[in-house]
């Protein structure tokens, strides 16, 4: 395997033109997973010890950080990220911060999950980024307050040890710990600025909550569904189709490039567990001149099962939520939507409930260490 690229040190001062022209980044394999720190899932920055120059909430803003070289306020340069003041020593003879000095922010994940990788993005922080970062994680039930998260009884597990990072760079860290977490603590040593935080992983839902719901969306990201693959990701990620809520803009769905052949496009999903599917929703909200013309839905049971069509090829209307009650429940662990010939959908919902075997698998995973 190729080692994860590491960036250290300052970037060059901004020289004008495209601020991303000298941005340091790499293709991190773990970014194929969903971002558990997505605000659409309910993620939030619940506390930080310092946000003097730039607000902590900027860490989770979707999209890349923007830079306006002439944007200043009464505190100084206004940055699109989280930036703390410069730390100082406690006396004139030692004006430098100590090795233990650091700033921190507490992150509530949008859904509990197993973290596969983290990106600490220091875009536009060229000489004012932290010297190093570290990331810890905890699993805390309910909706704890910042004071509760900082209590002595909360056990924090290191996901990223204290590691040097580079300015104006996407600093990526793979994580291999098979545990379920609900919150992160991001530390920057000793101070500085971070533009964005992305936490990639797999949702690990609470089986007791799903059991209480009864029938729910068994492919939804927040319930533990995921996208395995898709034929085309030219305009937008396929994971958008299983995000919470309805699309409010065209780019909040999945849209493919225009086909010039006789093929068609598709997305393949993994369900939260083996489930009975009773109803299907296909939403083309905000896709008006570019929605898919037709769609079909199939399921399979197991990694090697045969695909079985549960919704035959059906005409879709633009900017419309289509609902279908299946004539009989269909059991499966995976699903696939095929669209013809191209275009897009905004959401796919598969309403059902885990089978007895599926529910047992969910319960077993929840009882694993850290679950």
Coordinates of C-alpha atoms in Angstrom, one line a residue:
X1 CA 0.0 0.0 0.0
X2 CA 1.1 3.6 -0.7
X3 CA 1.8 5.6 2.5
X4 CA -0.6 8.5 3.2
X5 CA 1.0 11.7 1.9
X6 CA 2.1 14.0 4.8
X7 CA 2.4 17.8 4.5
X8 CA 4.4 19.9 7.0
X9 CA 5.6 23.4 7.3
X10 CA 4.4 26.7 6.1
X11 CA 3.0 27.3 2.6
X12 CA 4.2 30.2 0.5
X13 CA 2.6 33.6 1.2
X14 CA -0.4 34.4 -1.1
X15 CA 0.9 35.9 -4.3
X16 CA -2.4 36.7 -5.9
X17 CA -4.5 34.9 -8.5
X18 CA -6.1 31.5 -7.7
X19 CA -5.5 30.9 -4.0
X20 CA -5.8 27.1 -4.5
X21 CA -3.1 27.0 -7.2
X22 CA -0.5 26.0 -4.7
X23 CA -2.8 24.1 -2.3
X24 CA -1.3 20.7 -1.2
X25 CA -3.6 17.8 -1.4
X26 CA -3.8 14.1 -2.3
X27 CA -6.3 11.3 -3.1
X28 CA -7.1 9.7 0.3
X29 CA -8.7 6.2 -0.2
X30 CA -10.9 6.6 2.9
X31 CA -12.9 9.5 1.4
X32 CA -15.1 7.0 -0.4
X33 CA -16.9 6.7 3.0
X34 CA -19.6 9.1 4.1
X35 CA -18.6 12.2 6.0
X36 CA -19.9 11.6 9.6
X37 CA -19.3 15.2 10.4
X38 CA -21.8 16.4 7.8
X39 CA -24.1 19.1 9.1
X40 CA -26.9 17.5 7.0
X41 CA -26.6 14.5 9.3
X42 CA -26.8 16.6 12.4
X43 CA -23.1 17.1 13.1
X44 CA -22.1 20.2 15.1
X45 CA -19.2 21.9 16.8
X46 CA -20.5 22.0 20.3
X47 CA -17.7 23.8 22.1
X48 CA -14.2 25.2 21.7
X49 CA -11.8 26.8 24.2
X50 CA -11.0 29.7 21.8
X51 CA -12.4 31.2 18.6
X52 CA -11.0 34.7 18.8
X53 CA -10.3 35.2 15.1
X54 CA -12.7 32.8 13.3
X55 CA -15.7 30.8 14.5
X56 CA -15.6 27.1 15.3
X57 CA -18.7 26.4 13.3
X58 CA -16.8 27.0 10.1
X59 CA -15.1 23.7 10.6
X60 CA -18.1 21.8 9.3
X61 CA -19.3 24.1 6.5
X62 CA -19.9 22.1 3.3
X63 CA -17.7 23.0 0.4
X64 CA -14.1 24.2 0.3
X65 CA -13.0 27.2 2.3
X66 CA -13.1 30.6 0.5
X67 CA -10.4 33.3 0.7
X68 CA -10.8 37.0 0.3
X69 CA -7.4 38.7 0.7
X70 CA -9.0 42.1 1.4
X71 CA -11.5 41.0 4.0
X72 CA -10.5 42.4 7.4
X73 CA -12.5 43.1 10.6
X74 CA -11.9 44.8 13.9
X75 CA -10.0 41.8 15.1
X76 CA -7.9 41.3 12.0
X77 CA -8.0 39.1 8.9
X78 CA -11.3 37.3 8.6
X79 CA -10.7 33.7 7.7
X80 CA -13.1 31.0 6.6
X81 CA -12.2 28.4 9.3
X82 CA -11.6 28.1 13.0
X83 CA -8.8 30.3 14.2
X84 CA -7.5 30.9 17.8
X85 CA -5.3 33.7 19.2
X86 CA -1.6 33.3 19.5
X87 CA -0.6 31.6 22.8
X88 CA 2.1 33.1 25.0
X89 CA 4.2 32.0 27.9
X90 CA 3.5 33.0 31.5
X91 CA 6.6 35.3 32.0
X92 CA 9.0 37.5 30.1
X93 CA 11.9 35.1 30.6
X94 CA 9.8 32.4 28.8
X95 CA 7.4 34.1 26.3
X96 CA 6.8 30.9 24.4
X97 CA 3.9 28.4 24.9
X98 CA 4.7 25.2 26.7
X99 CA 4.8 21.8 25.0
X100 CA 1.4 21.0 26.6
X101 CA -0.4 24.1 25.5
X102 CA -3.1 23.5 22.9
X103 CA -6.6 24.6 21.7
X104 CA -9.5 22.2 21.3
X105 CA -12.9 21.9 19.7
X106 CA -15.6 19.3 20.5
X107 CA -17.4 17.7 17.5
X108 CA -20.7 15.9 17.7
X109 CA -20.9 13.4 14.8
X110 CA -24.0 13.6 12.7
X111 CA -24.5 9.8 13.3
X112 CA -22.5 7.4 15.5
X113 CA -20.0 5.4 13.5
X114 CA -16.7 3.7 12.9
X115 CA -14.2 6.3 11.7
X116 CA -12.1 5.2 8.7
X117 CA -10.2 8.5 8.1
X118 CA -9.9 12.1 9.0
X119 CA -8.9 15.2 6.9
X120 CA -7.7 18.3 8.8
X121 CA -7.8 21.0 6.1
X122 CA -5.7 24.1 6.6
X123 CA -6.6 25.8 3.4
X124 CA -5.5 29.4 3.3
X125 CA -3.8 29.1 6.7
X126 CA -0.3 29.4 5.2
X127 CA 1.8 30.5 8.2
X128 CA -0.8 30.6 10.9
X129 CA -1.8 26.9 10.9
X130 CA -1.1 24.7 14.0
X131 CA 2.3 23.1 14.3
X132 CA 0.6 19.8 15.0
X133 CA -2.8 18.3 15.5
X134 CA -4.3 15.3 17.4
X135 CA -7.8 13.8 17.4
X136 CA -9.5 11.8 20.1
X137 CA -12.9 10.1 20.1
X138 CA -15.5 9.0 22.7
X139 CA -18.8 7.1 22.7
X140 CA -21.3 8.9 24.9
X141 CA -25.0 8.0 24.8
X142 CA -27.8 10.6 24.6
X143 CA -27.2 14.3 24.0
X144 CA -24.4 15.3 26.4
X145 CA -23.6 18.9 27.1
X146 CA -20.0 20.3 26.6
X147 CA -19.5 20.1 30.4
X148 CA -20.5 16.4 30.4
X149 CA -18.2 15.7 27.6
X150 CA -15.3 17.3 29.4
X151 CA -16.1 15.4 32.6
X152 CA -13.5 13.0 34.1
X153 CA -15.8 10.0 33.6
X154 CA -15.6 10.3 29.7
X155 CA -13.0 8.0 28.2
X156 CA -11.3 9.5 25.2
X157 CA -9.5 7.2 22.7
X158 CA -6.7 8.6 20.4
X159 CA -7.5 8.3 16.7
X160 CA -4.7 10.6 15.5
X161 CA -1.7 11.0 17.8
X162 CA 0.0 14.4 17.9
X163 CA 1.3 14.8 14.3
X164 CA 2.9 17.7 12.5
X165 CA 0.7 19.2 9.7
X166 CA 1.3 21.6 6.8
X167 CA -0.2 24.9 6.1
X168 CA -2.6 25.4 3.1
X169 CA -3.0 21.6 2.8
X170 CA -5.4 18.7 3.2
X171 CA -3.8 16.7 6.0
X172 CA -5.2 13.2 5.9
X173 CA -5.0 10.5 8.6
X174 CA -6.3 6.9 8.1
X175 CA -7.9 5.3 11.1
X176 CA -8.1 1.5 11.7
X177 CA -9.8 1.3 15.0
X178 CA -13.0 -0.9 14.8
X179 CA -15.0 1.0 17.4
X180 CA -18.2 3.1 17.4
X181 CA -17.9 6.7 18.4
X182 CA -20.3 9.6 18.8
X183 CA -18.0 12.6 19.5
X184 CA -14.5 13.8 18.6
X185 CA -12.1 16.2 20.3
X186 CA -9.8 18.0 17.8
X187 CA -6.7 19.5 19.3
X188 CA -4.3 22.0 17.6
X189 CA -0.9 22.4 19.1
X190 CA -0.2 25.0 20.3
X191 CA -2.7 27.3 18.4
X192 CA -3.6 28.5 14.9
X193 CA -6.2 27.9 12.4
X194 CA -8.0 25.0 10.7
X195 CA -10.3 25.6 7.7
X196 CA -12.4 22.4 7.5
X197 CA -12.7 19.0 9.3
X198 CA -14.0 15.9 7.5
X199 CA -14.6 12.6 9.3
X200 CA -15.1 9.7 7.0
X201 CA -16.6 6.4 8.2
X202 CA -19.5 4.0 8.4
X203 CA -22.6 4.8 10.4
X204 CA -23.3 2.4 13.2
X205 CA -26.8 3.0 14.4
X206 CA -28.4 2.2 17.8
X207 CA -30.5 -1.0 17.2
X208 CA -32.8 -0.1 20.1
X209 CA -33.7 3.1 18.4
X210 CA -34.4 1.4 15.0
X211 CA -36.5 -1.3 16.8
X212 CA -38.6 1.4 18.4
X213 CA -39.2 3.0 15.0
X214 CA -40.5 -0.2 13.5
X215 CA -40.6 0.7 9.8
X216 CA -37.9 3.1 8.7
X217 CA -35.7 3.9 5.7
X218 CA -33.3 0.9 5.6
X219 CA -30.9 2.6 3.1
X220 CA -30.7 6.0 4.7
X221 CA -27.2 7.1 5.7
X222 CA -28.3 8.2 9.2
X223 CA -29.7 4.7 9.8
X224 CA -26.6 2.9 8.6
X225 CA -27.1 2.5 4.8
X226 CA -24.2 3.3 2.5
X227 CA -23.3 3.7 -1.2
X228 CA -21.0 0.9 -2.5
X229 CA -20.5 2.1 -6.1
X230 CA -22.0 4.1 -8.9
X231 CA -21.6 4.3 -12.6
X232 CA -21.0 8.1 -12.8
X233 CA -20.0 10.7 -10.2
X234 CA -19.3 13.5 -12.6
X235 CA -21.4 16.2 -11.1
X236 CA -22.2 15.1 -7.5
X237 CA -21.7 12.2 -5.1
X238 CA -24.1 9.3 -5.1
X239 CA -24.2 9.5 -1.2
X240 CA -26.4 12.6 -1.6
X241 CA -29.3 10.2 -2.5
X242 CA -29.4 8.8 1.0
X243 CA -28.9 12.1 3.0
X244 CA -31.7 13.2 5.4
X245 CA -34.5 15.4 4.1
X246 CA -35.4 16.5 0.6
X247 CA -33.0 18.3 -1.7
X248 CA -33.3 22.1 -1.7
X249 CA -30.9 22.7 -4.5
X250 CA -29.9 20.8 -7.7
X251 CA -26.5 19.9 -6.4
X252 CA -27.9 18.2 -3.3
X253 CA -28.8 15.2 -5.4
X254 CA -27.0 12.9 -7.8
X255 CA -26.6 13.9 -11.5
X256 CA -24.7 12.2 -14.2
X257 CA -23.1 13.6 -17.3
X258 CA -25.0 13.3 -20.6
X259 CA -24.7 9.8 -22.2
X260 CA -23.9 9.6 -25.9
X261 CA -24.3 5.8 -26.0
X262 CA -27.0 3.2 -25.5
X263 CA -26.1 2.5 -21.8
X264 CA -27.6 3.7 -18.6
X265 CA -26.5 4.8 -15.1
X266 CA -26.9 3.2 -11.7
X267 CA -26.1 3.3 -8.0
X268 CA -25.5 0.2 -5.7
X269 CA -26.2 0.4 -2.0
X270 CA -25.7 -1.7 1.1
X271 CA -28.7 -1.7 3.5
X272 CA -28.3 -1.2 7.2
X273 CA -28.8 -5.0 7.6
X274 CA -30.8 -7.7 5.9
X275 CA -34.3 -6.2 5.7
X276 CA -37.8 -6.5 4.5
X277 CA -38.6 -3.7 2.0
X278 CA -42.2 -2.7 1.8
X279 CA -42.2 0.6 -0.1
X280 CA -40.0 2.7 -2.3
X281 CA -39.6 6.5 -2.8
X282 CA -37.7 8.0 -5.7
X283 CA -37.4 11.8 -5.5
X284 CA -36.3 14.1 -8.3
X285 CA -36.7 17.3 -6.3
X286 CA -34.9 20.3 -8.0
X287 CA -34.0 18.2 -11.1
X288 CA -36.2 19.8 -13.7
X289 CA -34.6 19.5 -17.1
X290 CA -32.1 16.9 -16.1
X291 CA -34.0 14.3 -14.1
X292 CA -33.8 10.6 -15.1
X293 CA -36.4 9.6 -17.6
X294 CA -37.1 6.1 -16.1
X295 CA -35.9 4.1 -13.1
X296 CA -36.0 0.6 -11.8
X297 CA -35.0 -0.8 -8.3
X298 CA -33.6 -4.2 -7.6
X299 CA -32.4 -6.0 -4.5
X300 CA -30.2 -9.0 -3.7
X301 CA -29.7 -11.0 -0.5
X302 CA -26.1 -11.5 0.4
X303 CA -22.9 -10.6 -1.4
X304 CA -23.3 -13.4 -4.0
X305 CA -27.1 -13.3 -4.3
X306 CA -28.9 -12.7 -7.6
X307 CA -30.4 -9.3 -8.3
X308 CA -34.2 -9.4 -8.3
X309 CA -36.3 -6.5 -9.6
X310 CA -38.8 -5.1 -7.1
X311 CA -39.8 -2.0 -9.1
X312 CA -39.9 -2.4 -12.8
X313 CA -38.7 0.4 -15.2
X314 CA -41.0 3.3 -14.4
X315 CA -41.5 6.7 -15.9
X316 CA -40.2 9.6 -13.7
X317 CA -41.4 13.1 -13.6
X318 CA -39.1 16.1 -13.0
X319 CA -39.0 17.7 -9.6
X320 CA -41.4 15.1 -8.1
X321 CA -41.5 12.6 -5.3
X322 CA -42.6 9.2 -6.5
X323 CA -44.0 6.7 -4.0
X324 CA -44.6 3.0 -4.7
X325 CA -46.1 0.4 -2.3
X326 CA -44.7 -3.0 -3.2
X327 CA -47.2 -5.8 -3.8
X328 CA -45.3 -8.0 -1.3
X329 CA -42.3 -7.3 0.9
X330 CA -38.9 -8.0 -0.6
X331 CA -35.9 -9.2 1.5
X332 CA -32.4 -8.1 0.8
X333 CA -29.0 -6.8 2.0
X334 CA -28.2 -4.7 -1.0
X335 CA -30.2 -2.5 -3.4
X336 CA -29.6 -1.0 -6.8
X337 CA -31.3 1.8 -8.7
X338 CA -30.9 1.9 -12.5
X339 CA -31.8 5.2 -14.3
X340 CA -32.5 5.4 -18.0
X341 CA -30.7 6.7 -19.9
X342 CA -28.9 9.3 -17.6
X343 CA -29.8 12.4 -15.6
X344 CA -30.3 12.2 -11.9
X345 CA -32.4 11.6 -8.8
X346 CA -32.2 13.5 -5.5
X347 CA -33.2 10.8 -3.0
X348 CA -34.0 7.1 -2.8
X349 CA -35.9 5.8 0.2
X350 CA -36.5 2.1 0.9
X351 CA -39.0 1.7 3.7
X352 CA -39.0 -1.5 5.7
X353 CA -37.5 -3.2 8.8
X354 CA -34.7 -5.6 9.5
X355 CA -35.3 -9.3 9.4
X356 CA -34.8 -11.3 12.6
X357 CA -31.3 -12.2 11.3
X358 CA -30.6 -8.5 10.4
X359 CA -31.7 -7.3 13.8
X360 CA -29.4 -9.8 15.5
X361 CA -26.5 -8.6 13.4
X362 CA -27.1 -5.0 14.4
X363 CA -27.4 -5.9 18.0
X364 CA -24.1 -7.9 17.9
X365 CA -22.2 -5.0 16.3
X366 CA -23.6 -2.6 18.9
X367 CA -22.2 -4.8 21.7
X368 CA -18.7 -4.8 20.2
X369 CA -16.0 -2.7 22.2
X370 CA -16.9 0.9 22.0
X371 CA -20.4 0.2 20.6

